[in-house]
PDB file of C-alpha atoms in Angstrom:
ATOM      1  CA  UNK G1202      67.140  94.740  88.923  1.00  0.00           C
ATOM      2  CA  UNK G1203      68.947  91.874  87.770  1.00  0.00           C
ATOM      3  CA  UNK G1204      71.526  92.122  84.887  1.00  0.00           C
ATOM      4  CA  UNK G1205      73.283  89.061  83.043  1.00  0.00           C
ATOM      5  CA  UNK G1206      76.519  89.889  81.315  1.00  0.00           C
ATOM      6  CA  UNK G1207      77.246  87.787  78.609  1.00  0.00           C
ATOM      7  CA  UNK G1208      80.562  87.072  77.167  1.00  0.00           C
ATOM      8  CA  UNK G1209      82.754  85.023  74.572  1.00  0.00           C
ATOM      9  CA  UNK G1210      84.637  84.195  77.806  1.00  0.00           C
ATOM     10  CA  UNK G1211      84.141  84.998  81.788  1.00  0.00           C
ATOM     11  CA  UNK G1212      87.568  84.669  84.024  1.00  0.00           C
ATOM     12  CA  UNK G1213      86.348  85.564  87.011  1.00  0.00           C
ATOM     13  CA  UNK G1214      89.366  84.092  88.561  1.00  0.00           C
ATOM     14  CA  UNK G1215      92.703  84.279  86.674  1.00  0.00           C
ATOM     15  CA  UNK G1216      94.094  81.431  88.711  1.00  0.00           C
ATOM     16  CA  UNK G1217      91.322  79.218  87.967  1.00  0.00           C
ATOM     17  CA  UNK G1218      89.868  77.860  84.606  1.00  0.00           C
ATOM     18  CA  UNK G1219      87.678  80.056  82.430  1.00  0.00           C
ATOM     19  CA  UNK G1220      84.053  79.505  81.398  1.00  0.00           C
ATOM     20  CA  UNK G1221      83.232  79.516  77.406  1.00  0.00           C
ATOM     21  CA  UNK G1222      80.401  81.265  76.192  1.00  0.00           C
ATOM     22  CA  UNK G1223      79.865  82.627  80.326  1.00  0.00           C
ATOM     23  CA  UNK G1224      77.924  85.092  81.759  1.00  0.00           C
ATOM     24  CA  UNK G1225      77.897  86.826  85.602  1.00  0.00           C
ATOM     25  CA  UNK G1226      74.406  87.658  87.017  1.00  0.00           C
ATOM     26  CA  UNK G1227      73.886  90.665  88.828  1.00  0.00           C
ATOM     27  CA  UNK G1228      71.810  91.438  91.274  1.00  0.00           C
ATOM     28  CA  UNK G1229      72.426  95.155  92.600  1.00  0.00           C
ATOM     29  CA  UNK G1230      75.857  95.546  93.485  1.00  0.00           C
ATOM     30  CA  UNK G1231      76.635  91.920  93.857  1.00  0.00           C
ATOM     31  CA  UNK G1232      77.569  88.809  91.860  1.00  0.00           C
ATOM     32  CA  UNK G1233      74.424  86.887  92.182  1.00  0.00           C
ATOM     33  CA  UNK G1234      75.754  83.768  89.721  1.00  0.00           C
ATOM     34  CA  UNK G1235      78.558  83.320  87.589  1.00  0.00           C
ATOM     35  CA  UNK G1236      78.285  79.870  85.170  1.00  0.00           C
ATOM     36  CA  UNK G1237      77.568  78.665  81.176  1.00  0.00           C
ATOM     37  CA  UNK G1238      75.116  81.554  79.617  1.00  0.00           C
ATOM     38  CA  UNK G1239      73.320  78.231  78.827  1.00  0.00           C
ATOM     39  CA  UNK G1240      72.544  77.445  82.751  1.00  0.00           C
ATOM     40  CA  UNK G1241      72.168  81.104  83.451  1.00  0.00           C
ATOM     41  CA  UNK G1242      69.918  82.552  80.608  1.00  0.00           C
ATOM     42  CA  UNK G1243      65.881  82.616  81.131  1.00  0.00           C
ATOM     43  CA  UNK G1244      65.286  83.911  84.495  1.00  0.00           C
ATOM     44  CA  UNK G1245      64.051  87.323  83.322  1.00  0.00           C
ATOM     45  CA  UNK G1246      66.893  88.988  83.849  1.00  0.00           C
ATOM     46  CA  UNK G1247      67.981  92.046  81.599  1.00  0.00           C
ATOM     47  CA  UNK G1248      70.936  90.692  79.075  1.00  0.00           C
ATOM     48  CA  UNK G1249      74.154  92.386  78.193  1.00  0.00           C
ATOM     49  CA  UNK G1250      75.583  90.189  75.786  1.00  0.00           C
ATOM     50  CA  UNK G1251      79.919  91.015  75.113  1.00  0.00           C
ATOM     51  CA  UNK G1252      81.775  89.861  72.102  1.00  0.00           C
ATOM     52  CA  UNK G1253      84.703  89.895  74.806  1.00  0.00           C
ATOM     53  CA  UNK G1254      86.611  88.524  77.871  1.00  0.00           C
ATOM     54  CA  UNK G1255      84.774  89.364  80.994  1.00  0.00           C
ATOM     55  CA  UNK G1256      87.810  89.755  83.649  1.00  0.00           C
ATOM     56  CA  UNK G1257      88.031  91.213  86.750  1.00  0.00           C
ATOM     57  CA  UNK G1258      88.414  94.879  87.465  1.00  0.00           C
ATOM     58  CA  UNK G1259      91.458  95.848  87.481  1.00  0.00           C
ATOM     59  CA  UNK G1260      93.861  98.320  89.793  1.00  0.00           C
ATOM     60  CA  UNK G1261      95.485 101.187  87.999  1.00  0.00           C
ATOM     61  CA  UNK G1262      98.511 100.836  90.949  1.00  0.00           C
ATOM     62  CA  UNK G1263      99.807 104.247  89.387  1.00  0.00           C
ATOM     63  CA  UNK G1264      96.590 106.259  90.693  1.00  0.00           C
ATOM     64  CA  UNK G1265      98.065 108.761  92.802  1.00  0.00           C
ATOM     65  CA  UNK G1266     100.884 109.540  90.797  1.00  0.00           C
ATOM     66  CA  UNK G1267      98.549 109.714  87.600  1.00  0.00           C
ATOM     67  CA  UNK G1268      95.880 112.258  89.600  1.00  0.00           C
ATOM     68  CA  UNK G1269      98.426 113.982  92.100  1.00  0.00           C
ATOM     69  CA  UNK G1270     101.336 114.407  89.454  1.00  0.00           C
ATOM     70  CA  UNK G1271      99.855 114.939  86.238  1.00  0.00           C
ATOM     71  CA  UNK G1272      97.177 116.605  84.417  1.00  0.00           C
ATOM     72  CA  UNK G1273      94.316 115.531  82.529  1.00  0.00           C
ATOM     73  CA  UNK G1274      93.199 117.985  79.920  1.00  0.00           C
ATOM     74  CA  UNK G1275      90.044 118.785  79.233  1.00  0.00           C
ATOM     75  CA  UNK G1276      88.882 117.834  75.584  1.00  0.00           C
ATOM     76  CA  UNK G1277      87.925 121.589  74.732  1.00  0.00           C
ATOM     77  CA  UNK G1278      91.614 122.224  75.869  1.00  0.00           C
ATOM     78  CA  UNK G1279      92.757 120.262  72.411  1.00  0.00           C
ATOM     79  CA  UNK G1280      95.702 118.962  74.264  1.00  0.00           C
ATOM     80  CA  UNK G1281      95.015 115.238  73.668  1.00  0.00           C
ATOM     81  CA  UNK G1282      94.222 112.978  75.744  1.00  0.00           C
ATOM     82  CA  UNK G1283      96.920 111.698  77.838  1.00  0.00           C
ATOM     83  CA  UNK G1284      98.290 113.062  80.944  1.00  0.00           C
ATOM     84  CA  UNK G1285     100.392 115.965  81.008  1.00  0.00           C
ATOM     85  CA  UNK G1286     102.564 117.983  83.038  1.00  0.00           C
ATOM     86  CA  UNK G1287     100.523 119.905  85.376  1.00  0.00           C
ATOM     87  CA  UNK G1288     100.678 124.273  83.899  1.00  0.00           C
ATOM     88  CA  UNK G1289     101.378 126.554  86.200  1.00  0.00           C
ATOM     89  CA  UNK G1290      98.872 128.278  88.655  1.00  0.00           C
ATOM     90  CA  UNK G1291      97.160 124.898  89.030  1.00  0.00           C
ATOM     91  CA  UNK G1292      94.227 125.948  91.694  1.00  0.00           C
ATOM     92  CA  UNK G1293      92.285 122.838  93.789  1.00  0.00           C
ATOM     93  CA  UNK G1294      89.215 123.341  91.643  1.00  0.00           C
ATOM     94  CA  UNK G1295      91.572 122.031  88.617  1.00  0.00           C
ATOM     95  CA  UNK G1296      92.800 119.633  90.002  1.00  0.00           C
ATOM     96  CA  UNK G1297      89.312 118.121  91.380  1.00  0.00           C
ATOM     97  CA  UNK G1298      88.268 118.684  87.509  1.00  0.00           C
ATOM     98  CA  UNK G1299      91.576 117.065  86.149  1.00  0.00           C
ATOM     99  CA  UNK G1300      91.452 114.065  88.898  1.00  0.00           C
ATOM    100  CA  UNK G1301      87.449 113.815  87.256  1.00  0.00           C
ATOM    101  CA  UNK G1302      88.518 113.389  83.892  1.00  0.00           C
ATOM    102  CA  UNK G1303      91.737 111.220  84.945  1.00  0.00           C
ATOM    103  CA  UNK G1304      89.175 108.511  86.654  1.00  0.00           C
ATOM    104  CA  UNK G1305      86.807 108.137  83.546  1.00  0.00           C
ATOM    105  CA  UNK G1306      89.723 107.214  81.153  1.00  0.00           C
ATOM    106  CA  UNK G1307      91.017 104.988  84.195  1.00  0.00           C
ATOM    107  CA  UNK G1308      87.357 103.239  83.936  1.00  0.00           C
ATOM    108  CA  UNK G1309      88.321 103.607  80.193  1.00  0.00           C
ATOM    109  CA  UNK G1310      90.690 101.080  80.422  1.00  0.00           C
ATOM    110  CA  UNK G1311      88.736  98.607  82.842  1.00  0.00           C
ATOM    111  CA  UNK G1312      90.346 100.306  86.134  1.00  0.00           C
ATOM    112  CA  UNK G1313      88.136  99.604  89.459  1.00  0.00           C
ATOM    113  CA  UNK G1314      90.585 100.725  92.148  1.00  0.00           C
ATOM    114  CA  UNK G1315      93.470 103.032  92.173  1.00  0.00           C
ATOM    115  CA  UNK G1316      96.520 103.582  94.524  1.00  0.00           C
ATOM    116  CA  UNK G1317      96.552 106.033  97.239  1.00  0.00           C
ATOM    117  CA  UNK G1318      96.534 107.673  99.981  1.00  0.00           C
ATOM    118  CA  UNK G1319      96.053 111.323  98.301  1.00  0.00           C
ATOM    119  CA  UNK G1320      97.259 113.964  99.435  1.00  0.00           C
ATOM    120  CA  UNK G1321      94.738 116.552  97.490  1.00  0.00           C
ATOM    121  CA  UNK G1322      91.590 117.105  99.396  1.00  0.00           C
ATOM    122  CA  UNK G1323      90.036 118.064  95.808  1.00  0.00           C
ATOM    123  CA  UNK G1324      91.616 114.927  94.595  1.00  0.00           C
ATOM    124  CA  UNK G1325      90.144 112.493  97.398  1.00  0.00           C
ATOM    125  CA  UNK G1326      86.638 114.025  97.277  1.00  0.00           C
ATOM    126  CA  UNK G1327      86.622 112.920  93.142  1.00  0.00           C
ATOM    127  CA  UNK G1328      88.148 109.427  93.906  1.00  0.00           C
ATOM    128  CA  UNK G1329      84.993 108.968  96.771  1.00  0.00           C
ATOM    129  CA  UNK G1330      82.755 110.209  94.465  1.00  0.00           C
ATOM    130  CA  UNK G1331      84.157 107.728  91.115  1.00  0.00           C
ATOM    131  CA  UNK G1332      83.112 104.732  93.577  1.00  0.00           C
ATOM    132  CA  UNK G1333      86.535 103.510  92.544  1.00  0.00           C
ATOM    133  CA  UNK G1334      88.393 101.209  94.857  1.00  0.00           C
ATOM    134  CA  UNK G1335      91.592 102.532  97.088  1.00  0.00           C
ATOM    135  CA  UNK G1336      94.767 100.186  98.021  1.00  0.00           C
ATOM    136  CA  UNK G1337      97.561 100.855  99.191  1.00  0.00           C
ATOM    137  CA  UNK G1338     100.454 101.758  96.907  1.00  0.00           C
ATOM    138  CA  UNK G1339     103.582 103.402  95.906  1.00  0.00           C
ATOM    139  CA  UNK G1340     102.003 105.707  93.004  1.00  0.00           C
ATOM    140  CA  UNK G1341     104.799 105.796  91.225  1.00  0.00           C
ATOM    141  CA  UNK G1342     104.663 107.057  87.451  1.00  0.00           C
ATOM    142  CA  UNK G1343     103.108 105.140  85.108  1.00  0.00           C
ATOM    143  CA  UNK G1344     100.540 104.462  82.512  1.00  0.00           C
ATOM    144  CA  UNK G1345      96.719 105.115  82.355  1.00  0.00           C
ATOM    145  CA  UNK G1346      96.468 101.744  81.323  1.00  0.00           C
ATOM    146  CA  UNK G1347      96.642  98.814  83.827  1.00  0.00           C
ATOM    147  CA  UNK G1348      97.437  95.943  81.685  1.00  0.00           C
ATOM    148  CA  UNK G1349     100.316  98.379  80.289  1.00  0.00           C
ATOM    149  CA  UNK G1350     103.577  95.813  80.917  1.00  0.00           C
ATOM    150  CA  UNK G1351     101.434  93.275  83.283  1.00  0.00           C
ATOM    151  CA  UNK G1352      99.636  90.046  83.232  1.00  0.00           C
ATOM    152  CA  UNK G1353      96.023  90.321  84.607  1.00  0.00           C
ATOM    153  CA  UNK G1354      96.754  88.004  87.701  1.00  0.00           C
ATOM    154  CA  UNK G1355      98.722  91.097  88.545  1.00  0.00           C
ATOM    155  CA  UNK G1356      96.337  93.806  87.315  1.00  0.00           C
ATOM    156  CA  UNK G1357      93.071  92.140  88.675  1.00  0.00           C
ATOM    157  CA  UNK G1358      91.688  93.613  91.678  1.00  0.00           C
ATOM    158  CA  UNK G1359      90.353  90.779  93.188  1.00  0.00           C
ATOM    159  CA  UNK G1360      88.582  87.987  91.921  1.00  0.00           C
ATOM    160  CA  UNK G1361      85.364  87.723  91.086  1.00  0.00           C
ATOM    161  CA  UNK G1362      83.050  85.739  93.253  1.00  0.00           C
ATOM    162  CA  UNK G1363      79.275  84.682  94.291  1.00  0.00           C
ATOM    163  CA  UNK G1364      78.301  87.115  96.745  1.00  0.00           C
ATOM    164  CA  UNK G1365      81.060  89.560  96.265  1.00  0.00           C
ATOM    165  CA  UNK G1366      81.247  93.100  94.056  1.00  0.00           C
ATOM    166  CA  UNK G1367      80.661  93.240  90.584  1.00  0.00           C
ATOM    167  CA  UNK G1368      83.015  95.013  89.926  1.00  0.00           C
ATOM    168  CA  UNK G1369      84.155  93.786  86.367  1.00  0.00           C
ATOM    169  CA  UNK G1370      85.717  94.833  82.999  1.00  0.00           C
ATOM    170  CA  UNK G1371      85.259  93.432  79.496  1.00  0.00           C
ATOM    171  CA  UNK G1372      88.008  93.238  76.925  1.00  0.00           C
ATOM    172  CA  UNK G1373      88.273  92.280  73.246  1.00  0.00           C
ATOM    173  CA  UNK G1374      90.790  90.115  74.746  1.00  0.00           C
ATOM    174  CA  UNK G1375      93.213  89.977  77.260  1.00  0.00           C
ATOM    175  CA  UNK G1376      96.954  90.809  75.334  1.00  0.00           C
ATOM    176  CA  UNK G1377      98.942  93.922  74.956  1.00  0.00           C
ATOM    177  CA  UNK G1378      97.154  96.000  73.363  1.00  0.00           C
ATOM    178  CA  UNK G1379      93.314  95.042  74.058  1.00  0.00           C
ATOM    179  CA  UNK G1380      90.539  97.444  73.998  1.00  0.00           C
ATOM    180  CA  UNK G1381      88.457  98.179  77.089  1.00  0.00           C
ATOM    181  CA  UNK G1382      84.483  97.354  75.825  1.00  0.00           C
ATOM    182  CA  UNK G1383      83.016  97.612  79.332  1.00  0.00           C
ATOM    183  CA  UNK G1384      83.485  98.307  82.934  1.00  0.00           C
ATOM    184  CA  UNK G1385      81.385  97.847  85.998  1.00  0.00           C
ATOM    185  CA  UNK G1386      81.846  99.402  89.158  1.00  0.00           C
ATOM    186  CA  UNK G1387      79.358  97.945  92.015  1.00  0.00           C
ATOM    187  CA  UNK G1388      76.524  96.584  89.462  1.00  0.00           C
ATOM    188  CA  UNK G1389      76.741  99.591  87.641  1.00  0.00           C
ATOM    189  CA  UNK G1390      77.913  99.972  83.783  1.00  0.00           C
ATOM    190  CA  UNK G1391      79.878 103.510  84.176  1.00  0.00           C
ATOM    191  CA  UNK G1392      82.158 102.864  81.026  1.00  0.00           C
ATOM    192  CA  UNK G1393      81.387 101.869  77.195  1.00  0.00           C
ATOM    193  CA  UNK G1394      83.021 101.833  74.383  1.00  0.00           C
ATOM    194  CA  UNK G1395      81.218 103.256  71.424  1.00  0.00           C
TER     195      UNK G1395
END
């Protein structure tokens, strides 16, 4: 099924120059177009129109640290939402459920691949299973955000391109600050902000 996402603005490179009023068709798991909504629009595809920047996916290069090292409560828990220190008698089964709930607010805030290797067997089988991206990286400590501190040239996975994954995020804008509306993992919509 083909999908056109819509946007106030599409960056599908951060090194090259933006497209106004954009949109990125997908077809499946792949970028089938990118271009003017305008040149785009009309070709029966289902439309997903963003008041938003349209950006790359982004790497979250303190995965392992954030799902080896910490712990993500569960909401019933009523221990917030951030990560925590891990409690005591932490078993595999928690932390498969914790590394679960760490990935979704990862996708939360437009995170497509994570830093690894891990170490956790319970931890690895829930990153295979997110469909989120592995690279290499230090995991050191750090944020659940991936735009916390850095520019997206820095934060982008890889650019987006004809042919390649859609694998995507959409912003409010792209500043400190900004407020995931949308990610895409491999064609699919897997995060959205209510």
């Amino acid at each position: 099924m083909l999908t056109l996402h819509r946007a106030r603005l599409v960056v599908a490179d951060p090194a090259a120059p933006s497209i106004t009023d954009g949109a990125v068709l997908v077809d499946g798991a792949a970028v089938a177009a990118m271009g003017p909504f305008a040149e785009l629009a009309g070709g029966g595809a289902r439309v997903r129109a963003w008041d938003g920047v349209l950006v790359p996916g982004l790497v979250n290069r303190h995965g392992r640290w954030l799902l080896e090292s910490a712990y993500h409560p569960d909401p019933r828990e009523e221990s917030g939402d951030r990560p925590l220190a891990p409690p005591d008698g932490m078993t595999e089964e928690r932390w498969g459920a914790s590394a679960r709930r760490g990935l979704q607010r990862m996708l939360g805030f437009g995170a497509t691949a994570v830093t690894g290797p891990f170490d956790r067997a319970s931890v690895r089988t829930a990153v295979a299973r997110s469909g989120l991206h592995v690279v290499p990286g230090d995991g050191a400590s750090g944020s659940l955000d991936p735009l916390d501190g850095q520019a997206l040239p820095a934060a982008a996975h890889r650019p987006l391109a004809v042919g390649g994954a859609a694998d995507f995020a959409v912003f409010d804008e792209v500043a400190p600050g900004a407020h995931c509306l949308a990610t895409v993992l491999g064609g699919r919509l897997l995060f959205r902000r209510r």
